[in-house]
Amino acid sequence: MTAETPKESAIRPIHHLINGDPVVSDSGRKSPVFNPATGEQTGELDLASVSDVDMAVSSAKAAFDQWRNVSLARRTKLMFAYRDLVSRNAEEIAHRLTAEHGKVMSDSMGEVARGLENIEYACGLSEHLKGTYSEHASTGVDVYSVRRPLGVVAGITPFNFPAMVPFWMFPNAIACGNTFILKPSERDPSAPTFIAELLQEAGFPPGVLNVVHGDKVAVDRLLEHRDIQAVSFVGSTPIAKYVYELGSANGKRVQALGGAKNHMVVLPDADIDLAADCAVSAAYGSAGERCMAISVVVAVGEVGDPLVAAIKTRTKKLRVGPGTNPTSEMGPLITAEHLGRVTNYISTAADNGARIVLDGRGIKVNTSGFFLGATLLDDVTTEMSVYTDEIFGPVLCVVRVNTYHEAVELLANNPWGNGAAIFTRDGGAARRFQEDADAGMIGLNVPIPVPVGYHSFGGWKNSAFGAHTIYGPEGIHFYTRPKVMTTRWPDPSGSKVDLGFPTNQ
Ligand code: NAD
């Protein structure tokens, strides 16, 4: 009799990564992970208990005592090795992103590429951590400052960039000599777990980067644990505010990036083809689930009709389908609940008088995934919920105004201030906009002005809480604290050391 081959379960367990090893949670709590393109459950995620988090913190704390003293030269070599590994595994990471997030493969590859920028920036750690020195501040007195790591720091990340947002955080944090605990989104945890495994493979000591999966229980424990010195958060505005307030109340340094409602102003002199191409890619790329997505086009004056027509023509051609299909240009939404929520916004907007130019509801895709077609709404007003709320789906609103001044007023009155863009051929107007626009990142004929890895990313108003923006130079500042030494070494006259030449006295 032959032994029956055990049937391989299609549902993969996903565990924490603590001290370099997979760790099964002791909580007994689990969360399903879905493939949004098929609607099927593909994973079962451990949700951390308080003791799981404590184990990760102990590991990170023990690792910090060693890691902080590892030479800059060694840290740099390890970071370069990690950069190479991530680069070589880009496609594997992208597959994991597409499988659990749903974005099309080209988007997933783009996400890895943007994440790599942050690792490359961290490779320059010896330059970033150089101190400053003032000699002869007074007679015999020199002053110098260095930047010291903080200790154990934590990162809590959203579902929409499961690899890139962690890359915004841990490479710089670790380069600075900290150890890190990552708490990824519970919706798409495989890519962040994999990039942490690659860090072990690159040769970083165990405990330098730990991953705990979980929900509010894990987040709350990270925010209250006394051995955690700082928290980086990226996610929705209500949770960003909560994390900022609780973390700060517990004495931690916190940077908490929140949601967005990004406006793209189009002036009458704009290149309409360019503006329409950009509006379509920035509104519907990654099914609108980007914090820098364009959510509102502000059409100024007579540009409205031709612009809406040009956006419509392009949007109609968008191919919606599973992210693994090379012909798909837009994938599904993250969950069935989110699909329902976005669909409701469209219905409410229509009821309140918005004109549906293209309706993505009821799109037919040959799977039972969470698909919504690209939707274009014209004549949206500022009282409609589709304008006041962050939708985070493939819905582009067009608000029509008469003047540039009205357009910048819209931005000023918006509670968010992540990104803003203007499309115009007028250099003077563009220059004026970069001053007037009430947002942290501005695009001039660029719809999604996500800064390169050697600048820093961050919005204003309800899009970010805390003093420092994320990654780049501000990231290095966030993950270090300065120490300043004032030294006095008087001229060695009368000292026991004979320098063999006359002294000043
Ligand atoms: P989210 O706020 O629901 O979740 C973010 C993280 O917080 C996750 O790790 C989640 O587990 C945790 N969390 C959720 N609810 C919690 C609670 N009640 N208590 C404690 N922790 C909790 O965000 P999301 O849906 O994963 O991501 C989408 C949001 O993130 C959008 O609002 C988007 O604009 C925003 N985002 C902002 C940026 C930025 O740079 N400003 C970048 C990416 C995404």
Coordinates of C-alpha atoms and ligand atoms in Angstrom, one line a residue:
M1 CA 0.0 0.0 0.0
T2 CA 1.5 3.3 -0.9
A3 CA 1.4 6.2 1.6
E4 CA -1.1 8.8 0.5
T5 CA 0.7 12.1 -0.4
P6 CA -0.6 14.7 2.0
K7 CA -2.7 17.2 0.1
E8 CA -0.9 20.5 0.0
S9 CA -3.1 23.2 1.6
A10 CA -3.6 26.2 -0.8
I11 CA -3.7 28.4 2.3
R12 CA -0.2 29.3 3.4
P13 CA 0.6 30.1 7.0
I14 CA 2.5 33.4 7.5
H15 CA 4.5 33.8 10.7
H16 CA 6.5 36.5 12.5
L17 CA 10.3 36.8 11.8
I18 CA 12.0 37.3 15.2
N19 CA 15.7 37.1 15.8
G20 CA 16.2 35.7 12.3
D21 CA 13.7 32.8 12.6
P22 CA 10.1 32.3 11.8
V23 CA 8.1 32.4 15.0
V24 CA 4.5 31.0 15.3
S25 CA 2.3 33.3 17.3
D26 CA 1.2 32.2 20.8
S27 CA -2.0 34.2 20.4
G28 CA -4.0 31.7 18.5
R29 CA -5.5 34.7 16.6
K30 CA -5.3 34.6 12.8
S31 CA -6.3 36.8 9.9
P32 CA -7.1 35.6 6.3
V33 CA -5.0 37.0 3.4
F34 CA -6.7 37.1 0.0
N35 CA -5.8 37.2 -3.6
P36 CA -7.9 40.3 -4.6
A37 CA -7.9 39.2 -8.2
T38 CA -9.7 36.0 -7.5
G39 CA -11.3 36.7 -4.2
E40 CA -9.8 33.5 -2.8
Q41 CA -8.0 33.1 0.6
T42 CA -4.4 32.3 0.0
G43 CA -2.8 32.9 3.4
E44 CA -3.4 32.8 7.1
L45 CA -1.6 35.3 9.1
D46 CA -0.5 35.1 12.7
L47 CA -1.8 38.1 14.7
A48 CA 0.7 39.0 17.4
S49 CA 0.0 38.8 21.1
V50 CA 1.6 41.2 23.6
S51 CA 4.2 38.5 24.4
D52 CA 5.0 38.1 20.7
V53 CA 5.8 41.8 20.5
D54 CA 7.8 41.7 23.7
M55 CA 9.9 38.8 22.2
A56 CA 10.6 40.9 19.2
V57 CA 11.6 43.9 21.3
S58 CA 13.9 41.8 23.5
S59 CA 15.6 40.5 20.3
A60 CA 16.0 44.0 18.9
K61 CA 17.2 45.4 22.2
A62 CA 19.9 42.7 22.5
A63 CA 20.9 43.1 18.9
F64 CA 21.2 46.9 19.4
D65 CA 24.0 46.5 21.9
Q66 CA 26.2 44.9 19.3
W67 CA 24.9 46.6 16.1
R68 CA 25.4 50.1 17.3
N69 CA 29.1 49.5 17.5
V70 CA 29.5 47.7 14.1
S71 CA 31.9 49.8 12.0
L72 CA 30.5 52.1 9.3
A73 CA 32.6 50.2 6.8
R74 CA 31.0 46.9 7.8
R75 CA 27.5 48.4 7.8
T76 CA 28.1 49.8 4.4
K77 CA 29.2 46.5 3.0
L78 CA 26.1 44.8 4.4
M79 CA 23.8 47.4 3.0
F80 CA 25.4 47.1 -0.5
A81 CA 24.9 43.3 -0.2
Y82 CA 21.3 43.9 0.7
R83 CA 20.9 46.3 -2.2
D84 CA 22.2 43.6 -4.6
L85 CA 19.9 40.9 -3.2
V86 CA 16.8 43.0 -3.4
S87 CA 17.7 44.0 -6.9
R88 CA 18.2 40.3 -7.9
N89 CA 14.9 39.3 -6.3
A90 CA 12.9 42.3 -7.7
E91 CA 10.7 40.0 -9.7
E92 CA 10.0 37.7 -6.8
I93 CA 9.1 40.6 -4.6
A94 CA 6.9 42.0 -7.3
H95 CA 5.0 38.6 -7.6
R96 CA 4.3 38.6 -4.0
L97 CA 3.0 42.2 -4.2
T98 CA 0.7 41.4 -7.0
A99 CA -0.5 38.2 -5.4
E100 CA -1.8 39.9 -2.3
H101 CA -2.3 43.6 -3.2
G102 CA -3.5 43.0 -6.7
K103 CA -1.6 45.8 -8.5
V104 CA -0.4 45.0 -12.0
M105 CA 3.2 43.6 -12.3
S106 CA 4.6 46.7 -13.9
D107 CA 3.3 48.7 -10.8
S108 CA 4.8 46.1 -8.5
M109 CA 8.2 46.3 -10.3
G110 CA 8.0 50.1 -10.0
E111 CA 7.3 49.8 -6.3
V112 CA 10.5 47.7 -5.9
A113 CA 12.5 50.2 -8.0
R114 CA 11.3 53.1 -5.8
G115 CA 12.1 51.2 -2.7
L116 CA 15.6 50.4 -4.0
E117 CA 16.3 54.2 -4.1
N118 CA 16.0 54.2 -0.3
I119 CA 18.4 51.3 0.1
E120 CA 20.8 53.0 -2.2
Y121 CA 20.5 56.2 -0.1
A122 CA 21.2 54.2 3.0
C123 CA 24.3 52.7 1.4
G124 CA 25.8 56.2 1.7
L125 CA 25.6 56.0 5.5
S126 CA 29.2 56.9 6.2
E127 CA 28.5 60.3 4.5
H128 CA 25.1 60.8 6.2
L129 CA 26.5 60.1 9.7
K130 CA 29.5 62.4 9.4
G131 CA 29.5 64.7 12.3
T132 CA 30.5 68.4 12.3
Y133 CA 33.5 70.0 13.9
S134 CA 34.4 73.5 15.0
E135 CA 38.0 73.9 16.0
H136 CA 39.2 76.9 18.2
A137 CA 35.7 77.7 19.3
S138 CA 37.5 79.3 22.2
T139 CA 41.2 79.2 23.3
G140 CA 42.0 75.5 23.4
V141 CA 38.4 74.6 23.0
D142 CA 37.0 72.6 20.1
V143 CA 33.3 71.6 19.6
Y144 CA 32.1 68.6 17.6
S145 CA 28.9 66.8 17.2
V146 CA 27.9 63.3 16.1
R147 CA 24.6 61.6 15.4
R148 CA 23.9 58.6 17.6
P149 CA 21.3 56.0 17.0
L150 CA 18.1 55.9 19.1
G151 CA 17.9 52.2 20.0
V152 CA 14.9 50.0 19.0
V153 CA 12.6 51.7 16.6
A154 CA 9.3 50.4 15.1
G155 CA 7.6 50.9 11.7
I156 CA 3.9 50.4 11.1
T157 CA 3.0 50.3 7.5
P158 CA -0.1 50.3 5.2
F159 CA -1.4 47.8 2.6
N160 CA -0.9 49.9 -0.5
F161 CA 2.9 49.8 -0.7
P162 CA 3.7 46.7 1.3
A163 CA 7.4 46.8 0.2
M164 CA 8.2 50.4 -0.6
V165 CA 6.9 51.9 2.6
P166 CA 9.0 49.6 4.8
F167 CA 11.9 50.5 2.5
W168 CA 11.2 54.2 3.4
M169 CA 12.0 53.2 7.0
F170 CA 14.2 50.4 7.9
P171 CA 17.3 50.8 5.6
N172 CA 17.9 54.3 7.0
A173 CA 17.1 53.3 10.5
I174 CA 19.4 50.3 10.5
A175 CA 22.2 52.2 8.6
C176 CA 22.1 54.7 11.5
G177 CA 22.8 51.9 14.0
N178 CA 19.3 51.2 15.3
T179 CA 17.5 47.9 15.3
F180 CA 14.0 47.7 13.9
I181 CA 10.6 46.1 14.3
L182 CA 8.4 46.1 11.3
K183 CA 4.6 45.7 11.7
P184 CA 3.3 45.4 8.1
S185 CA -0.3 45.6 7.0
E186 CA -2.2 42.4 7.8
R187 CA -3.8 42.5 4.2
D188 CA -0.6 41.8 2.2
P189 CA 2.2 40.6 4.6
S190 CA 4.2 38.2 2.3
A191 CA 6.3 40.8 0.5
P192 CA 7.4 42.6 3.7
T193 CA 8.3 39.3 5.3
F194 CA 10.3 38.3 2.3
I195 CA 12.3 41.5 2.2
A196 CA 13.1 41.0 5.8
E197 CA 14.3 37.5 5.1
L198 CA 16.6 38.9 2.4
L199 CA 18.1 41.2 5.0
Q200 CA 19.1 38.1 7.0
E201 CA 20.5 36.5 3.8
A202 CA 22.6 39.6 3.2
G203 CA 24.4 38.9 6.5
F204 CA 22.8 41.4 8.9
P205 CA 22.9 39.9 12.4
P206 CA 19.7 38.3 13.7
G207 CA 17.5 40.8 15.6
V208 CA 18.5 43.8 13.6
L209 CA 15.2 43.6 11.7
N210 CA 12.3 41.7 13.2
V211 CA 8.8 41.4 11.7
V212 CA 5.7 41.1 13.9
H213 CA 2.4 40.7 12.1
G214 CA -0.7 41.9 13.8
D215 CA -3.5 44.3 14.3
K216 CA -4.3 46.9 17.0
V217 CA -3.0 44.6 19.8
A218 CA 0.5 44.7 18.2
V219 CA 0.4 48.4 17.4
D220 CA -0.7 49.3 20.9
R221 CA 2.0 47.3 22.5
L222 CA 4.6 48.8 20.2
L223 CA 3.3 52.3 21.2
E224 CA 3.5 51.7 24.9
H225 CA 6.6 49.5 25.2
R226 CA 9.2 51.4 27.1
D227 CA 12.2 49.9 25.1
I228 CA 10.9 51.4 21.9
Q229 CA 12.4 54.8 21.3
A230 CA 10.7 55.9 18.0
V231 CA 7.8 54.9 15.8
S232 CA 7.4 55.6 12.0
F233 CA 3.8 55.2 10.9
V234 CA 2.3 55.4 7.4
G235 CA -1.5 54.8 6.9
S236 CA -4.8 56.5 7.1
T237 CA -5.3 59.9 8.9
P238 CA -7.4 58.7 11.9
I239 CA -4.9 55.9 12.7
A240 CA -1.9 58.3 12.1
K241 CA -3.3 60.7 14.6
Y242 CA -3.9 58.0 17.1
V243 CA -0.4 56.6 16.7
Y244 CA 1.1 60.1 17.0
E245 CA -0.9 61.0 20.1
L246 CA -0.4 57.6 21.9
G247 CA 3.3 57.3 20.9
S248 CA 4.1 60.8 21.9
A249 CA 2.2 60.5 25.2
N250 CA 4.5 57.5 25.9
G251 CA 7.5 59.6 25.3
K252 CA 8.5 58.3 21.9
R253 CA 9.6 60.2 18.9
V254 CA 6.8 59.7 16.3
Q255 CA 6.4 60.5 12.6
A256 CA 3.0 59.5 11.4
L257 CA 2.0 60.0 7.8
G258 CA -1.7 60.0 7.0
G259 CA -4.2 60.0 4.1
A260 CA -4.6 62.5 1.2
K261 CA -6.8 64.1 -1.3
N262 CA -4.4 65.3 -4.0
H263 CA -5.5 68.0 -6.5
M264 CA -4.2 68.5 -10.0
V265 CA -4.9 72.0 -11.2
V266 CA -5.0 72.4 -15.0
L267 CA -4.8 75.9 -16.4
P268 CA -6.3 76.9 -19.7
D269 CA -2.9 77.1 -21.4
A270 CA -1.9 73.6 -20.4
D271 CA -0.8 70.9 -22.9
I272 CA -4.1 69.0 -22.8
D273 CA -2.7 65.7 -24.1
L274 CA 0.0 65.7 -21.5
A275 CA -2.4 66.7 -18.7
A276 CA -4.9 64.0 -19.7
D277 CA -2.2 61.3 -20.0
C278 CA -1.0 62.3 -16.5
A279 CA -4.4 62.5 -15.0
V280 CA -5.3 59.0 -16.2
S281 CA -2.1 57.3 -14.9
A282 CA -2.1 59.3 -11.6
A283 CA -5.8 58.6 -10.9
Y284 CA -6.2 55.0 -11.9
G285 CA -2.6 53.6 -11.5
S286 CA -2.7 50.9 -8.8
A287 CA -6.5 51.3 -8.9
G288 CA -6.2 54.7 -7.2
E289 CA -4.9 53.1 -4.0
R290 CA -1.9 55.4 -3.7
C291 CA -1.5 58.2 -1.2
M292 CA -0.1 60.4 -4.0
A293 CA -2.9 59.5 -6.5
I294 CA -4.6 62.3 -8.1
S295 CA -8.1 62.3 -6.8
V296 CA -9.4 65.7 -8.0
V297 CA -8.7 67.5 -11.3
V298 CA -9.4 71.2 -10.9
A299 CA -10.2 72.4 -14.4
V300 CA -9.7 76.2 -14.6
G301 CA -11.9 78.1 -17.1
E302 CA -12.4 76.9 -20.6
V303 CA -10.0 73.9 -20.3
G304 CA -12.9 71.9 -18.6
D305 CA -14.7 70.5 -21.7
P306 CA -11.7 69.5 -23.8
L307 CA -9.9 68.1 -20.8
V308 CA -12.8 65.9 -19.6
A309 CA -13.2 64.7 -23.2
A310 CA -9.4 63.8 -23.4
I311 CA -9.5 62.0 -20.1
K312 CA -12.6 60.1 -21.0
T313 CA -11.1 58.9 -24.3
R314 CA -8.0 57.6 -22.6
T315 CA -9.8 56.1 -19.6
K316 CA -12.2 54.1 -21.8
K317 CA -9.2 52.2 -23.2
L318 CA -7.8 51.2 -19.8
R319 CA -7.6 47.4 -19.5
V320 CA -8.8 46.1 -16.2
G321 CA -7.9 42.6 -15.1
P322 CA -5.7 40.5 -12.8
G323 CA -2.3 42.0 -12.1
T324 CA -0.6 38.8 -13.3
N325 CA -2.0 39.3 -16.8
P326 CA 0.6 41.2 -18.8
T327 CA -2.2 43.1 -20.7
S328 CA -3.9 44.4 -17.6
E329 CA -3.3 48.1 -16.8
M330 CA -5.4 48.2 -13.6
G331 CA -6.0 45.5 -11.0
P332 CA -8.6 45.0 -8.4
L333 CA -9.2 46.8 -5.1
I334 CA -7.8 45.3 -1.9
T335 CA -10.9 43.8 -0.3
A336 CA -14.5 43.1 -1.0
E337 CA -15.4 45.6 1.8
H338 CA -13.3 48.3 0.2
L339 CA -14.9 47.7 -3.2
G340 CA -18.4 48.1 -1.5
R341 CA -17.2 51.4 0.1
V342 CA -15.9 52.9 -3.1
T343 CA -19.0 51.8 -5.0
N344 CA -21.2 53.6 -2.5
Y345 CA -19.3 56.8 -2.9
I346 CA -20.0 56.7 -6.6
S347 CA -23.7 56.1 -6.1
T348 CA -23.9 58.9 -3.5
A349 CA -22.1 61.3 -5.8
A350 CA -24.5 60.5 -8.6
D351 CA -27.5 61.0 -6.3
N352 CA -26.1 64.4 -5.2
G353 CA -25.7 65.7 -8.8
A354 CA -22.3 64.7 -10.0
R355 CA -22.2 63.8 -13.6
I356 CA -21.0 60.3 -14.3
V357 CA -18.9 60.5 -17.4
L358 CA -17.6 56.9 -17.0
D359 CA -19.0 54.4 -14.6
G360 CA -16.8 51.6 -13.3
R361 CA -19.5 49.8 -11.4
G362 CA -20.6 46.5 -12.7
I363 CA -17.4 46.0 -14.7
K364 CA -17.2 42.4 -16.1
V365 CA -13.9 40.8 -15.3
N366 CA -13.7 37.0 -15.8
T367 CA -13.0 36.2 -12.1
S368 CA -14.7 36.8 -8.8
G369 CA -12.0 39.3 -7.7
F370 CA -12.7 42.8 -6.2
F371 CA -12.7 44.7 -9.4
L372 CA -14.1 48.2 -10.1
G373 CA -13.7 50.0 -13.4
A374 CA -12.2 53.4 -13.8
T375 CA -14.8 56.0 -12.9
L376 CA -14.8 59.7 -14.0
L377 CA -17.1 62.2 -12.3
D378 CA -17.6 65.7 -13.6
D379 CA -19.3 68.7 -12.0
V380 CA -18.2 67.6 -8.5
T381 CA -18.8 70.2 -5.8
T382 CA -16.9 70.6 -2.5
E383 CA -19.8 69.5 -0.4
M384 CA -20.1 66.0 -1.9
S385 CA -18.6 63.2 0.2
V386 CA -16.7 62.0 -2.9
Y387 CA -14.8 65.3 -2.6
T388 CA -14.6 65.7 1.2
D389 CA -13.5 62.1 1.9
E390 CA -10.4 60.1 0.8
I391 CA -11.8 57.5 -1.6
F392 CA -8.7 55.4 -2.3
G393 CA -10.1 53.8 -5.4
P394 CA -10.2 54.4 -9.2
V395 CA -12.5 57.4 -9.0
L396 CA -11.4 60.7 -10.5
C397 CA -13.5 63.8 -9.6
V398 CA -13.4 66.9 -11.8
V399 CA -14.2 70.2 -10.0
R400 CA -14.6 73.2 -12.3
V401 CA -13.5 76.7 -11.3
N402 CA -13.2 80.0 -13.1
T403 CA -9.8 81.2 -11.9
Y404 CA -6.3 80.2 -10.6
H405 CA -7.1 81.9 -7.4
E406 CA -10.2 79.7 -6.8
A407 CA -8.1 76.7 -7.5
V408 CA -5.5 77.5 -4.8
E409 CA -8.3 78.4 -2.4
L410 CA -9.6 74.8 -2.9
L411 CA -6.2 73.5 -1.8
A412 CA -6.0 75.9 1.1
N413 CA -9.4 74.7 2.4
N414 CA -8.7 71.0 2.0
P415 CA -7.8 69.3 5.3
W416 CA -5.1 67.2 3.6
G417 CA -1.9 68.5 2.1
N418 CA 0.1 65.6 0.7
G419 CA 0.7 66.4 -2.9
A420 CA -0.5 69.0 -5.4
A421 CA 0.2 69.5 -9.1
I422 CA -0.3 72.1 -11.7
F423 CA -0.3 71.7 -15.5
T424 CA 0.5 74.9 -17.4
R425 CA 2.9 76.2 -20.1
D426 CA 3.3 79.5 -18.1
G427 CA 6.5 79.4 -16.0
G428 CA 5.4 82.4 -13.9
A429 CA 2.1 80.7 -13.0
A430 CA 3.9 77.5 -12.2
R431 CA 6.5 79.3 -10.0
R432 CA 3.6 81.1 -8.2
F433 CA 1.9 77.8 -7.6
Q434 CA 4.8 76.2 -5.9
E435 CA 4.6 79.0 -3.3
D436 CA 0.8 79.2 -3.1
A437 CA -0.1 75.5 -3.0
D438 CA -0.9 74.3 0.5
A439 CA 0.8 70.9 0.3
G440 CA 4.1 69.3 1.1
M441 CA 5.1 68.0 -2.3
I442 CA 4.4 69.9 -5.5
G443 CA 4.5 68.8 -9.1
L444 CA 4.9 71.2 -12.0
N445 CA 3.6 69.3 -15.0
V446 CA 4.3 66.2 -12.9
P447 CA 1.2 64.6 -11.4
I448 CA 2.8 62.4 -8.7
P449 CA 5.7 64.3 -7.2
V450 CA 7.1 61.6 -4.9
P451 CA 10.6 62.8 -4.1
V452 CA 13.6 60.7 -5.0
G453 CA 15.3 58.8 -2.2
Y454 CA 17.8 61.6 -1.5
H455 CA 15.1 64.1 -0.7
S456 CA 12.5 63.5 1.9
F457 CA 8.8 62.6 1.6
G458 CA 6.0 64.1 3.6
G459 CA 2.8 66.1 3.5
W460 CA 1.3 68.9 5.5
K461 CA -1.9 69.3 7.6
N462 CA -3.8 66.0 8.1
S463 CA -1.4 64.2 5.9
A464 CA 1.4 64.1 8.4
F465 CA 1.9 64.4 12.2
G466 CA 5.2 64.8 13.8
A467 CA 8.2 67.0 13.1
H468 CA 10.2 65.0 10.5
T469 CA 9.2 63.9 7.1
I470 CA 10.2 60.4 6.0
Y471 CA 13.4 59.0 4.3
G472 CA 16.3 60.9 2.8
P473 CA 18.1 63.5 5.0
E474 CA 15.1 63.9 7.3
G475 CA 14.9 60.1 7.8
I476 CA 18.5 60.2 9.0
H477 CA 17.6 63.0 11.4
F478 CA 14.6 61.1 12.6
Y479 CA 16.5 57.9 13.4
T480 CA 19.4 59.7 15.2
R481 CA 19.9 62.2 18.0
P482 CA 22.7 64.6 18.1
K483 CA 25.4 64.5 20.8
V484 CA 27.7 67.5 21.0
M485 CA 31.1 67.4 22.7
T486 CA 32.9 70.5 23.9
T487 CA 36.5 69.8 24.6
R488 CA 39.4 71.8 26.1
W489 CA 43.0 70.8 25.6
P490 CA 45.1 73.7 26.7
D491 CA 48.5 74.2 25.0
P492 CA 50.8 71.7 26.5
S493 CA 53.2 74.1 28.3
G494 CA 54.2 72.7 31.6
S495 CA 52.8 69.4 30.6
K496 CA 54.9 66.2 31.1
V497 CA 54.8 65.6 27.4
D498 CA 57.8 67.1 25.6
L499 CA 56.6 67.9 22.1
G500 CA 60.1 69.1 21.2
F501 CA 59.2 72.5 19.9
P502 CA 58.4 75.9 21.5
T503 CA 54.9 76.3 22.9
N504 CA 52.9 79.5 22.7
Q505 CA 53.9 80.6 26.2
Ligands
NAD1 P1 -4.7 51.9 7.9 O1 -4.5 53.2 8.6 O2 -5.9 51.2 8.0 O3 -3.5 50.8 8.4 C1 -2.2 51.2 8.5 C2 -1.5 50.4 9.6 O4 -2.2 50.7 10.8 C3 -1.6 48.9 9.4 O5 -0.4 48.3 9.7 C4 -2.8 48.5 10.3 O6 -2.6 47.2 10.8 C5 -2.7 49.5 11.4 N1 -4.0 49.8 12.0 C6 -5.2 49.8 11.4 N2 -6.2 50.1 12.3 C7 -5.6 50.3 13.5 C8 -6.1 50.6 14.8 N3 -7.4 50.8 15.0 N4 -5.3 50.7 15.8 C9 -3.9 50.5 15.6 N5 -3.4 50.2 14.4 C10 -4.2 50.1 13.3 O7 -4.2 52.2 6.4 P2 -4.4 51.3 5.1 O8 -5.8 51.1 4.8 O9 -3.5 50.1 5.3 O10 -3.6 52.2 4.0 C11 -4.3 53.1 3.3 C12 -4.1 54.5 3.9 O11 -2.7 54.8 4.0 C13 -4.7 55.6 3.0 O12 -5.3 56.5 3.9 C14 -3.4 56.2 2.4 O13 -3.6 57.6 2.0 C15 -2.5 56.1 3.5 N6 -1.1 56.2 3.0 C16 -0.4 57.3 3.3 C17 0.9 57.5 2.8 C18 1.7 58.7 3.0 O14 2.8 58.7 2.7 N7 1.1 59.8 3.5 C19 1.5 56.4 2.1 C20 0.7 55.3 1.8 C21 -0.6 55.2 2.3

